[in-house]
JSON list of C-alpha atoms in Angstrom, two decimals:
[
{"chain": "A", "resi": 292, "resn": "MET", "atom": "CA", "xyz": [99.97, 95.57, 83.05]},
{"chain": "A", "resi": 293, "resn": "ILE", "atom": "CA", "xyz": [102.46, 97.37, 85.40]},
{"chain": "A", "resi": 294, "resn": "ILE", "atom": "CA", "xyz": [105.28, 94.35, 85.33]},
{"chain": "A", "resi": 295, "resn": "GLU", "atom": "CA", "xyz": [105.71, 94.66, 81.52]},
{"chain": "A", "resi": 296, "resn": "ILE", "atom": "CA", "xyz": [106.47, 98.35, 81.95]},
{"chain": "A", "resi": 297, "resn": "LEU", "atom": "CA", "xyz": [108.71, 97.55, 84.62]},
{"chain": "A", "resi": 298, "resn": "LYS", "atom": "CA", "xyz": [110.23, 94.48, 82.86]},
{"chain": "A", "resi": 299, "resn": "SER", "atom": "CA", "xyz": [110.69, 97.08, 79.48]},
{"chain": "A", "resi": 300, "resn": "LYS", "atom": "CA", "xyz": [112.13, 99.83, 81.66]},
{"chain": "A", "resi": 301, "resn": "ALA", "atom": "CA", "xyz": [114.74, 97.21, 83.86]},
{"chain": "A", "resi": 302, "resn": "VAL", "atom": "CA", "xyz": [115.47, 96.14, 80.21]},
{"chain": "A", "resi": 303, "resn": "ALA", "atom": "CA", "xyz": [116.45, 99.26, 78.88]},
{"chain": "A", "resi": 304, "resn": "LYS", "atom": "CA", "xyz": [118.62, 100.11, 82.16]},
{"chain": "A", "resi": 305, "resn": "SER", "atom": "CA", "xyz": [120.75, 96.47, 81.51]},
{"chain": "A", "resi": 306, "resn": "LEU", "atom": "CA", "xyz": [119.08, 95.41, 84.78]},
{"chain": "A", "resi": 307, "resn": "LEU", "atom": "CA", "xyz": [117.58, 92.41, 82.96]},
{"chain": "A", "resi": 308, "resn": "GLU", "atom": "CA", "xyz": [117.62, 90.29, 80.09]},
{"chain": "A", "resi": 309, "resn": "PRO", "atom": "CA", "xyz": [114.97, 90.73, 77.68]},
{"chain": "A", "resi": 310, "resn": "ASN", "atom": "CA", "xyz": [114.61, 87.35, 78.06]},
{"chain": "A", "resi": 311, "resn": "SER", "atom": "CA", "xyz": [113.71, 87.15, 81.64]},
{"chain": "A", "resi": 312, "resn": "GLU", "atom": "CA", "xyz": [110.71, 86.44, 83.32]},
{"chain": "A", "resi": 313, "resn": "ILE", "atom": "CA", "xyz": [109.61, 88.53, 86.43]},
{"chain": "A", "resi": 314, "resn": "ASP", "atom": "CA", "xyz": [109.08, 86.77, 89.77]},
{"chain": "A", "resi": 315, "resn": "LEU", "atom": "CA", "xyz": [108.21, 87.73, 93.63]},
{"chain": "A", "resi": 316, "resn": "GLU", "atom": "CA", "xyz": [111.60, 87.84, 94.04]},
{"chain": "A", "resi": 317, "resn": "LYS", "atom": "CA", "xyz": [112.65, 89.71, 91.09]},
{"chain": "A", "resi": 318, "resn": "ALA", "atom": "CA", "xyz": [110.23, 92.32, 91.20]},
{"chain": "A", "resi": 319, "resn": "PHE", "atom": "CA", "xyz": [111.41, 93.06, 95.02]},
{"chain": "A", "resi": 320, "resn": "GLN", "atom": "CA", "xyz": [114.78, 93.30, 94.12]},
{"chain": "A", "resi": 321, "resn": "LEU", "atom": "CA", "xyz": [114.38, 95.79, 91.06]},
{"chain": "A", "resi": 322, "resn": "VAL", "atom": "CA", "xyz": [111.86, 97.91, 93.33]},
{"chain": "A", "resi": 323, "resn": "ARG", "atom": "CA", "xyz": [113.98, 97.87, 96.41]},
{"chain": "A", "resi": 324, "resn": "ASP", "atom": "CA", "xyz": [116.85, 99.09, 94.47]},
{"chain": "A", "resi": 325, "resn": "MET", "atom": "CA", "xyz": [115.53, 102.21, 93.34]},
{"chain": "A", "resi": 326, "resn": "PRO", "atom": "CA", "xyz": [117.07, 104.95, 94.42]},
{"chain": "A", "resi": 327, "resn": "TYR", "atom": "CA", "xyz": [115.47, 106.51, 97.54]},
{"chain": "A", "resi": 328, "resn": "ALA", "atom": "CA", "xyz": [113.88, 109.47, 96.42]},
{"chain": "A", "resi": 329, "resn": "ARG", "atom": "CA", "xyz": [110.70, 111.23, 95.89]},
{"chain": "A", "resi": 330, "resn": "ALA", "atom": "CA", "xyz": [109.13, 110.95, 92.37]},
{"chain": "A", "resi": 331, "resn": "SER", "atom": "CA", "xyz": [107.13, 113.60, 90.84]},
{"chain": "A", "resi": 332, "resn": "SER", "atom": "CA", "xyz": [103.85, 111.43, 92.02]},
{"chain": "A", "resi": 333, "resn": "ARG", "atom": "CA", "xyz": [103.29, 108.15, 93.41]},
{"chain": "A", "resi": 334, "resn": "LYS", "atom": "CA", "xyz": [101.58, 106.53, 90.40]},
{"chain": "A", "resi": 335, "resn": "PRO", "atom": "CA", "xyz": [103.06, 102.93, 89.62]},
{"chain": "A", "resi": 336, "resn": "GLU", "atom": "CA", "xyz": [104.16, 104.33, 86.32]},
{"chain": "A", "resi": 337, "resn": "THR", "atom": "CA", "xyz": [105.73, 107.38, 87.42]},
{"chain": "A", "resi": 338, "resn": "ILE", "atom": "CA", "xyz": [107.62, 105.25, 90.18]},
{"chain": "A", "resi": 339, "resn": "ILE", "atom": "CA", "xyz": [109.08, 103.20, 87.01]},
{"chain": "A", "resi": 340, "resn": "GLN", "atom": "CA", "xyz": [109.65, 105.84, 84.64]},
{"chain": "A", "resi": 341, "resn": "GLU", "atom": "CA", "xyz": [111.58, 108.21, 86.94]},
{"chain": "A", "resi": 342, "resn": "TRP", "atom": "CA", "xyz": [112.94, 105.14, 88.63]},
{"chain": "A", "resi": 343, "resn": "ARG", "atom": "CA", "xyz": [112.91, 106.18, 92.04]},
{"chain": "A", "resi": 344, "resn": "GLY", "atom": "CA", "xyz": [110.75, 106.41, 95.07]},
{"chain": "A", "resi": 345, "resn": "THR", "atom": "CA", "xyz": [110.25, 106.48, 98.81]},
{"chain": "A", "resi": 346, "resn": "CYS", "atom": "CA", "xyz": [108.54, 103.88, 101.01]},
{"chain": "A", "resi": 347, "resn": "SER", "atom": "CA", "xyz": [105.07, 104.71, 100.04]},
{"chain": "A", "resi": 348, "resn": "GLY", "atom": "CA", "xyz": [105.72, 105.07, 96.33]},
{"chain": "A", "resi": 349, "resn": "LYS", "atom": "CA", "xyz": [107.90, 101.79, 96.49]},
{"chain": "A", "resi": 350, "resn": "HIS", "atom": "CA", "xyz": [105.34, 99.85, 97.79]},
{"chain": "A", "resi": 351, "resn": "TYR", "atom": "CA", "xyz": [102.20, 100.81, 96.29]},
{"chain": "A", "resi": 352, "resn": "LEU", "atom": "CA", "xyz": [104.21, 99.89, 93.27]},
{"chain": "A", "resi": 353, "resn": "LEU", "atom": "CA", "xyz": [105.16, 96.33, 94.55]},
{"chain": "A", "resi": 354, "resn": "LYS", "atom": "CA", "xyz": [101.56, 95.42, 95.77]},
{"chain": "A", "resi": 355, "resn": "GLN", "atom": "CA", "xyz": [100.37, 96.34, 92.09]},
{"chain": "A", "resi": 356, "resn": "LEU", "atom": "CA", "xyz": [103.36, 94.00, 90.81]},
{"chain": "A", "resi": 357, "resn": "PHE", "atom": "CA", "xyz": [102.40, 91.12, 93.52]},
{"chain": "A", "resi": 358, "resn": "ALA", "atom": "CA", "xyz": [98.87, 91.29, 92.49]},
{"chain": "A", "resi": 359, "resn": "GLU", "atom": "CA", "xyz": [99.78, 90.85, 88.66]},
{"chain": "A", "resi": 360, "resn": "LEU", "atom": "CA", "xyz": [101.89, 87.83, 89.90]},
{"chain": "A", "resi": 361, "resn": "GLY", "atom": "CA", "xyz": [98.95, 86.47, 91.48]},
{"chain": "A", "resi": 362, "resn": "TYR", "atom": "CA", "xyz": [99.73, 87.29, 95.11]},
{"chain": "A", "resi": 363, "resn": "HIS", "atom": "CA", "xyz": [97.80, 89.58, 97.39]},
{"chain": "A", "resi": 364, "resn": "ALA", "atom": "CA", "xyz": [99.12, 91.86, 99.51]},
{"chain": "A", "resi": 365, "resn": "LYS", "atom": "CA", "xyz": [98.04, 94.06, 102.40]},
{"chain": "A", "resi": 366, "resn": "LEU", "atom": "CA", "xyz": [99.48, 97.73, 102.37]},
{"chain": "A", "resi": 367, "resn": "ILE", "atom": "CA", "xyz": [99.88, 98.86, 106.09]},
{"chain": "A", "resi": 368, "resn": "ALA", "atom": "CA", "xyz": [101.26, 102.45, 107.61]},
{"chain": "A", "resi": 369, "resn": "CYS", "atom": "CA", "xyz": [102.85, 102.73, 110.70]},
{"chain": "A", "resi": 370, "resn": "SER", "atom": "CA", "xyz": [103.78, 105.85, 112.85]},
{"chain": "A", "resi": 371, "resn": "THR", "atom": "CA", "xyz": [107.15, 106.25, 114.19]},
{"chain": "A", "resi": 372, "resn": "VAL", "atom": "CA", "xyz": [109.69, 108.54, 115.63]},
{"chain": "A", "resi": 373, "resn": "GLU", "atom": "CA", "xyz": [113.34, 107.84, 115.02]},
{"chain": "A", "resi": 374, "resn": "GLN", "atom": "CA", "xyz": [115.95, 109.51, 117.02]},
{"chain": "A", "resi": 375, "resn": "ILE", "atom": "CA", "xyz": [119.17, 110.37, 114.75]},
{"chain": "A", "resi": 376, "resn": "ASP", "atom": "CA", "xyz": [122.54, 111.39, 115.89]},
{"chain": "A", "resi": 377, "resn": "PRO", "atom": "CA", "xyz": [122.95, 114.70, 113.73]},
{"chain": "A", "resi": 378, "resn": "GLN", "atom": "CA", "xyz": [126.71, 113.80, 113.61]},
{"chain": "A", "resi": 379, "resn": "SER", "atom": "CA", "xyz": [126.02, 110.44, 112.24]},
{"chain": "A", "resi": 380, "resn": "VAL", "atom": "CA", "xyz": [124.59, 112.04, 108.62]},
{"chain": "A", "resi": 381, "resn": "PRO", "atom": "CA", "xyz": [126.54, 114.66, 106.51]},
{"chain": "A", "resi": 382, "resn": "GLY", "atom": "CA", "xyz": [125.78, 118.20, 105.36]},
{"chain": "A", "resi": 383, "resn": "LYS", "atom": "CA", "xyz": [122.32, 119.55, 105.01]},
{"chain": "A", "resi": 384, "resn": "LEU", "atom": "CA", "xyz": [120.90, 116.30, 106.90]},
{"chain": "A", "resi": 385, "resn": "ARG", "atom": "CA", "xyz": [123.15, 117.08, 109.83]},
{"chain": "A", "resi": 386, "resn": "GLU", "atom": "CA", "xyz": [121.86, 120.57, 109.90]},
{"chain": "A", "resi": 387, "resn": "ILE", "atom": "CA", "xyz": [118.37, 119.36, 109.70]},
{"chain": "A", "resi": 388, "resn": "LEU", "atom": "CA", "xyz": [118.52, 117.09, 112.36]},
{"chain": "A", "resi": 389, "resn": "GLU", "atom": "CA", "xyz": [120.25, 119.63, 114.57]},
{"chain": "A", "resi": 390, "resn": "GLN", "atom": "CA", "xyz": [117.43, 121.66, 114.44]},
{"chain": "A", "resi": 391, "resn": "SER", "atom": "CA", "xyz": [114.67, 118.74, 115.82]},
{"chain": "A", "resi": 392, "resn": "ASN", "atom": "CA", "xyz": [117.40, 117.93, 118.20]},
{"chain": "A", "resi": 393, "resn": "GLY", "atom": "CA", "xyz": [117.68, 114.26, 116.12]},
{"chain": "A", "resi": 394, "resn": "ARG", "atom": "CA", "xyz": [114.10, 113.70, 116.32]},
{"chain": "A", "resi": 395, "resn": "PHE", "atom": "CA", "xyz": [112.36, 112.38, 113.04]},
{"chain": "A", "resi": 396, "resn": "VAL", "atom": "CA", "xyz": [108.58, 111.51, 112.66]},
{"chain": "A", "resi": 397, "resn": "ASP", "atom": "CA", "xyz": [107.25, 109.26, 110.14]},
{"chain": "A", "resi": 398, "resn": "VAL", "atom": "CA", "xyz": [104.22, 107.24, 108.74]},
{"chain": "A", "resi": 399, "resn": "HIS", "atom": "CA", "xyz": [106.06, 104.54, 106.99]},
{"chain": "A", "resi": 400, "resn": "ASN", "atom": "CA", "xyz": [104.83, 102.12, 104.55]},
{"chain": "A", "resi": 401, "resn": "TYR", "atom": "CA", "xyz": [105.33, 98.26, 103.95]},
{"chain": "A", "resi": 402, "resn": "LEU", "atom": "CA", "xyz": [103.48, 95.23, 102.76]},
{"chain": "A", "resi": 403, "resn": "VAL", "atom": "CA", "xyz": [102.17, 91.92, 104.25]},
{"chain": "A", "resi": 404, "resn": "LEU", "atom": "CA", "xyz": [102.48, 89.31, 101.33]},
{"chain": "A", "resi": 405, "resn": "ASP", "atom": "CA", "xyz": [100.27, 86.55, 101.77]},
{"chain": "A", "resi": 406, "resn": "THR", "atom": "CA", "xyz": [102.10, 83.48, 100.62]},
{"chain": "A", "resi": 407, "resn": "PRO", "atom": "CA", "xyz": [102.04, 79.72, 101.22]},
{"chain": "A", "resi": 408, "resn": "GLN", "atom": "CA", "xyz": [103.80, 79.43, 103.94]},
{"chain": "A", "resi": 409, "resn": "GLY", "atom": "CA", "xyz": [101.67, 81.89, 105.55]},
{"chain": "A", "resi": 410, "resn": "GLU", "atom": "CA", "xyz": [101.95, 86.14, 106.20]},
{"chain": "A", "resi": 411, "resn": "MET", "atom": "CA", "xyz": [105.08, 87.67, 105.35]},
{"chain": "A", "resi": 412, "resn": "ILE", "atom": "CA", "xyz": [106.51, 91.28, 106.09]},
{"chain": "A", "resi": 413, "resn": "VAL", "atom": "CA", "xyz": [108.20, 92.72, 102.78]},
{"chain": "A", "resi": 414, "resn": "ASP", "atom": "CA", "xyz": [109.89, 95.60, 103.01]},
{"chain": "A", "resi": 415, "resn": "ALA", "atom": "CA", "xyz": [111.64, 97.40, 99.86]},
{"chain": "A", "resi": 416, "resn": "THR", "atom": "CA", "xyz": [112.25, 100.61, 101.09]},
{"chain": "A", "resi": 417, "resn": "TRP", "atom": "CA", "xyz": [116.67, 100.92, 101.23]},
{"chain": "A", "resi": 418, "resn": "PRO", "atom": "CA", "xyz": [118.61, 99.91, 98.18]},
{"chain": "A", "resi": 419, "resn": "ILE", "atom": "CA", "xyz": [121.15, 97.71, 98.35]},
{"chain": "A", "resi": 420, "resn": "SER", "atom": "CA", "xyz": [123.78, 100.64, 97.69]},
{"chain": "A", "resi": 421, "resn": "THR", "atom": "CA", "xyz": [122.62, 101.88, 101.02]},
{"chain": "A", "resi": 422, "resn": "ASP", "atom": "CA", "xyz": [124.00, 98.81, 103.13]},
{"chain": "A", "resi": 423, "resn": "GLY", "atom": "CA", "xyz": [126.19, 100.07, 105.67]},
{"chain": "A", "resi": 424, "resn": "VAL", "atom": "CA", "xyz": [125.18, 103.83, 106.27]},
{"chain": "A", "resi": 425, "resn": "GLY", "atom": "CA", "xyz": [122.83, 103.03, 109.04]},
{"chain": "A", "resi": 426, "resn": "THR", "atom": "CA", "xyz": [119.59, 101.93, 106.72]},
{"chain": "A", "resi": 427, "resn": "VAL", "atom": "CA", "xyz": [117.62, 98.88, 107.01]},
{"chain": "A", "resi": 428, "resn": "VAL", "atom": "CA", "xyz": [118.59, 96.91, 103.83]},
{"chain": "A", "resi": 429, "resn": "ASN", "atom": "CA", "xyz": [116.66, 93.82, 103.12]},
{"chain": "A", "resi": 430, "resn": "GLN", "atom": "CA", "xyz": [118.99, 91.79, 101.25]},
{"chain": "A", "resi": 431, "resn": "SER", "atom": "CA", "xyz": [117.27, 88.84, 100.37]},
{"chain": "A", "resi": 432, "resn": "PHE", "atom": "CA", "xyz": [113.67, 87.83, 99.61]},
{"chain": "A", "resi": 433, "resn": "GLN", "atom": "CA", "xyz": [112.40, 84.10, 101.02]},
{"chain": "A", "resi": 434, "resn": "MET", "atom": "CA", "xyz": [109.07, 83.10, 100.45]},
{"chain": "A", "resi": 435, "resn": "GLY", "atom": "CA", "xyz": [107.43, 83.20, 103.83]},
{"chain": "A", "resi": 436, "resn": "VAL", "atom": "CA", "xyz": [110.38, 84.57, 105.73]},
{"chain": "A", "resi": 437, "resn": "ASP", "atom": "CA", "xyz": [109.61, 88.04, 107.15]},
{"chain": "A", "resi": 438, "resn": "HIS", "atom": "CA", "xyz": [111.48, 91.33, 106.53]},
{"chain": "A", "resi": 439, "resn": "GLN", "atom": "CA", "xyz": [112.68, 93.69, 109.01]},
{"chain": "A", "resi": 440, "resn": "ILE", "atom": "CA", "xyz": [110.71, 96.89, 108.98]},
{"chain": "A", "resi": 441, "resn": "ALA", "atom": "CA", "xyz": [112.82, 99.99, 108.03]},
{"chain": "A", "resi": 442, "resn": "CYS", "atom": "CA", "xyz": [111.87, 101.80, 111.34]},
{"chain": "A", "resi": 443, "resn": "GLU", "atom": "CA", "xyz": [110.39, 100.95, 114.86]},
{"chain": "A", "resi": 444, "resn": "PRO", "atom": "CA", "xyz": [106.53, 100.96, 114.39]},
{"chain": "A", "resi": 445, "resn": "LEU", "atom": "CA", "xyz": [104.75, 103.00, 117.33]},
{"chain": "A", "resi": 446, "resn": "GLU", "atom": "CA", "xyz": [101.23, 102.45, 115.93]},
{"chain": "A", "resi": 447, "resn": "CYS", "atom": "CA", "xyz": [99.83, 100.48, 112.65]},
{"chain": "A", "resi": 448, "resn": "TRP", "atom": "CA", "xyz": [97.03, 100.69, 110.43]},
{"chain": "A", "resi": 449, "resn": "GLU", "atom": "CA", "xyz": [96.17, 98.09, 107.29]},
{"chain": "A", "resi": 450, "resn": "ILE", "atom": "CA", "xyz": [95.01, 100.76, 104.49]},
{"chain": "A", "resi": 451, "resn": "PRO", "atom": "CA", "xyz": [91.63, 99.38, 103.33]},
{"chain": "A", "resi": 452, "resn": "GLU", "atom": "CA", "xyz": [91.61, 98.51, 99.84]},
{"chain": "A", "resi": 453, "resn": "ASN", "atom": "CA", "xyz": [88.88, 100.72, 98.70]},
{"chain": "A", "resi": 454, "resn": "GLN", "atom": "CA", "xyz": [90.76, 103.80, 100.20]},
{"chain": "A", "resi": 455, "resn": "ASP", "atom": "CA", "xyz": [93.24, 105.92, 98.71]},
{"chain": "A", "resi": 456, "resn": "PRO", "atom": "CA", "xyz": [96.71, 105.51, 100.64]},
{"chain": "A", "resi": 457, "resn": "GLN", "atom": "CA", "xyz": [98.34, 108.09, 100.19]},
{"chain": "A", "resi": 458, "resn": "ALA", "atom": "CA", "xyz": [95.38, 110.25, 101.58]},
{"chain": "A", "resi": 459, "resn": "PHE", "atom": "CA", "xyz": [95.08, 107.57, 104.54]},
{"chain": "A", "resi": 460, "resn": "LYS", "atom": "CA", "xyz": [99.01, 108.23, 105.24]},
{"chain": "A", "resi": 461, "resn": "ASP", "atom": "CA", "xyz": [98.33, 111.98, 104.90]},
{"chain": "A", "resi": 462, "resn": "LYS", "atom": "CA", "xyz": [95.47, 111.70, 107.41]},
{"chain": "A", "resi": 463, "resn": "ILE", "atom": "CA", "xyz": [97.46, 109.37, 110.04]},
{"chain": "A", "resi": 464, "resn": "LEU", "atom": "CA", "xyz": [100.61, 112.39, 109.63]},
{"chain": "A", "resi": 465, "resn": "SER", "atom": "CA", "xyz": [98.26, 115.28, 110.40]},
{"chain": "A", "resi": 466, "resn": "GLU", "atom": "CA", "xyz": [96.53, 113.39, 113.23]},
{"chain": "A", "resi": 467, "resn": "ASN", "atom": "CA", "xyz": [99.68, 112.43, 115.02]},
{"chain": "A", "resi": 468, "resn": "PHE", "atom": "CA", "xyz": [102.24, 115.19, 114.52]},
{"chain": "A", "resi": 469, "resn": "THR", "atom": "CA", "xyz": [102.68, 118.66, 114.42]},
{"chain": "A", "resi": 470, "resn": "PRO", "atom": "CA", "xyz": [102.64, 120.85, 111.61]},
{"chain": "A", "resi": 471, "resn": "GLU", "atom": "CA", "xyz": [106.35, 121.72, 113.03]},
{"chain": "A", "resi": 472, "resn": "GLU", "atom": "CA", "xyz": [106.91, 118.10, 112.94]},
{"chain": "A", "resi": 473, "resn": "LEU", "atom": "CA", "xyz": [105.92, 117.62, 109.51]},
{"chain": "A", "resi": 474, "resn": "ALA", "atom": "CA", "xyz": [107.71, 120.34, 107.95]},
{"chain": "A", "resi": 475, "resn": "HIS", "atom": "CA", "xyz": [110.69, 118.85, 109.64]},
{"chain": "A", "resi": 476, "resn": "ARG", "atom": "CA", "xyz": [109.75, 115.48, 108.02]},
{"chain": "A", "resi": 477, "resn": "GLU", "atom": "CA", "xyz": [109.46, 117.07, 104.85]},
{"chain": "A", "resi": 478, "resn": "ALA", "atom": "CA", "xyz": [112.67, 118.86, 104.43]},
{"chain": "A", "resi": 479, "resn": "PHE", "atom": "CA", "xyz": [114.36, 115.83, 105.89]},
{"chain": "A", "resi": 480, "resn": "ILE", "atom": "CA", "xyz": [112.94, 113.48, 103.14]},
{"chain": "A", "resi": 481, "resn": "GLN", "atom": "CA", "xyz": [113.60, 116.04, 100.38]},
{"chain": "A", "resi": 482, "resn": "ALA", "atom": "CA", "xyz": [117.53, 115.97, 101.54]},
{"chain": "A", "resi": 483, "resn": "VAL", "atom": "CA", "xyz": [118.17, 112.52, 101.90]},
{"chain": "A", "resi": 484, "resn": "GLY", "atom": "CA", "xyz": [116.38, 112.21, 98.16]},
{"chain": "A", "resi": 485, "resn": "GLU", "atom": "CA", "xyz": [119.22, 114.96, 96.72]},
{"chain": "A", "resi": 486, "resn": "MET", "atom": "CA", "xyz": [122.04, 112.80, 98.71]},
{"chain": "A", "resi": 487, "resn": "MET", "atom": "CA", "xyz": [120.77, 110.01, 97.13]},
{"chain": "A", "resi": 488, "resn": "SER", "atom": "CA", "xyz": [120.56, 111.43, 93.90]},
{"chain": "A", "resi": 489, "resn": "ALA", "atom": "CA", "xyz": [124.15, 113.41, 93.84]},
{"chain": "A", "resi": 490, "resn": "SER", "atom": "CA", "xyz": [125.63, 109.69, 94.92]},
{"chain": "A", "resi": 491, "resn": "GLY", "atom": "CA", "xyz": [124.04, 107.71, 92.42]}
]
């Protein structure tokens, strides 16, 4: 089970006591606080082993963890166009944003969790360590209380259970944005991951 792999890795990293159990809140916290950076694949096992992920990999993993804990969650994809002041970010990130006049496009992933209190938005994208640098950090997990989504959604889609979530996301990206915008997106996400890795 994925939850056992997560527990073993968290114990090895001294993030969890060996006799501790992982519940919904702890699963969320552990995944949220993984550094924001691309892993070599988005498979849940890889995200845990490399202890990093972006919005897609983190939420693919979290959906499976919630399922193993007995809770169903829907995986959501939403398009977004953000305007980021290049002067608000350092180094390479600033250079990349200056090339697009601060425009950043993406398709973001988050979850909608079924709870006894009703549906709950869950967004584990940004770790606590990034709080205060302009990211949307969801610090707490309270059953039934929506998290803030880490972007301003334009259009949202529920990813069907029988479809590959990454293929679904890539299709939305290609249908909504130009190759130039997607190349810029890729460079920006890569640079953010490098910056996070260097600071971590």
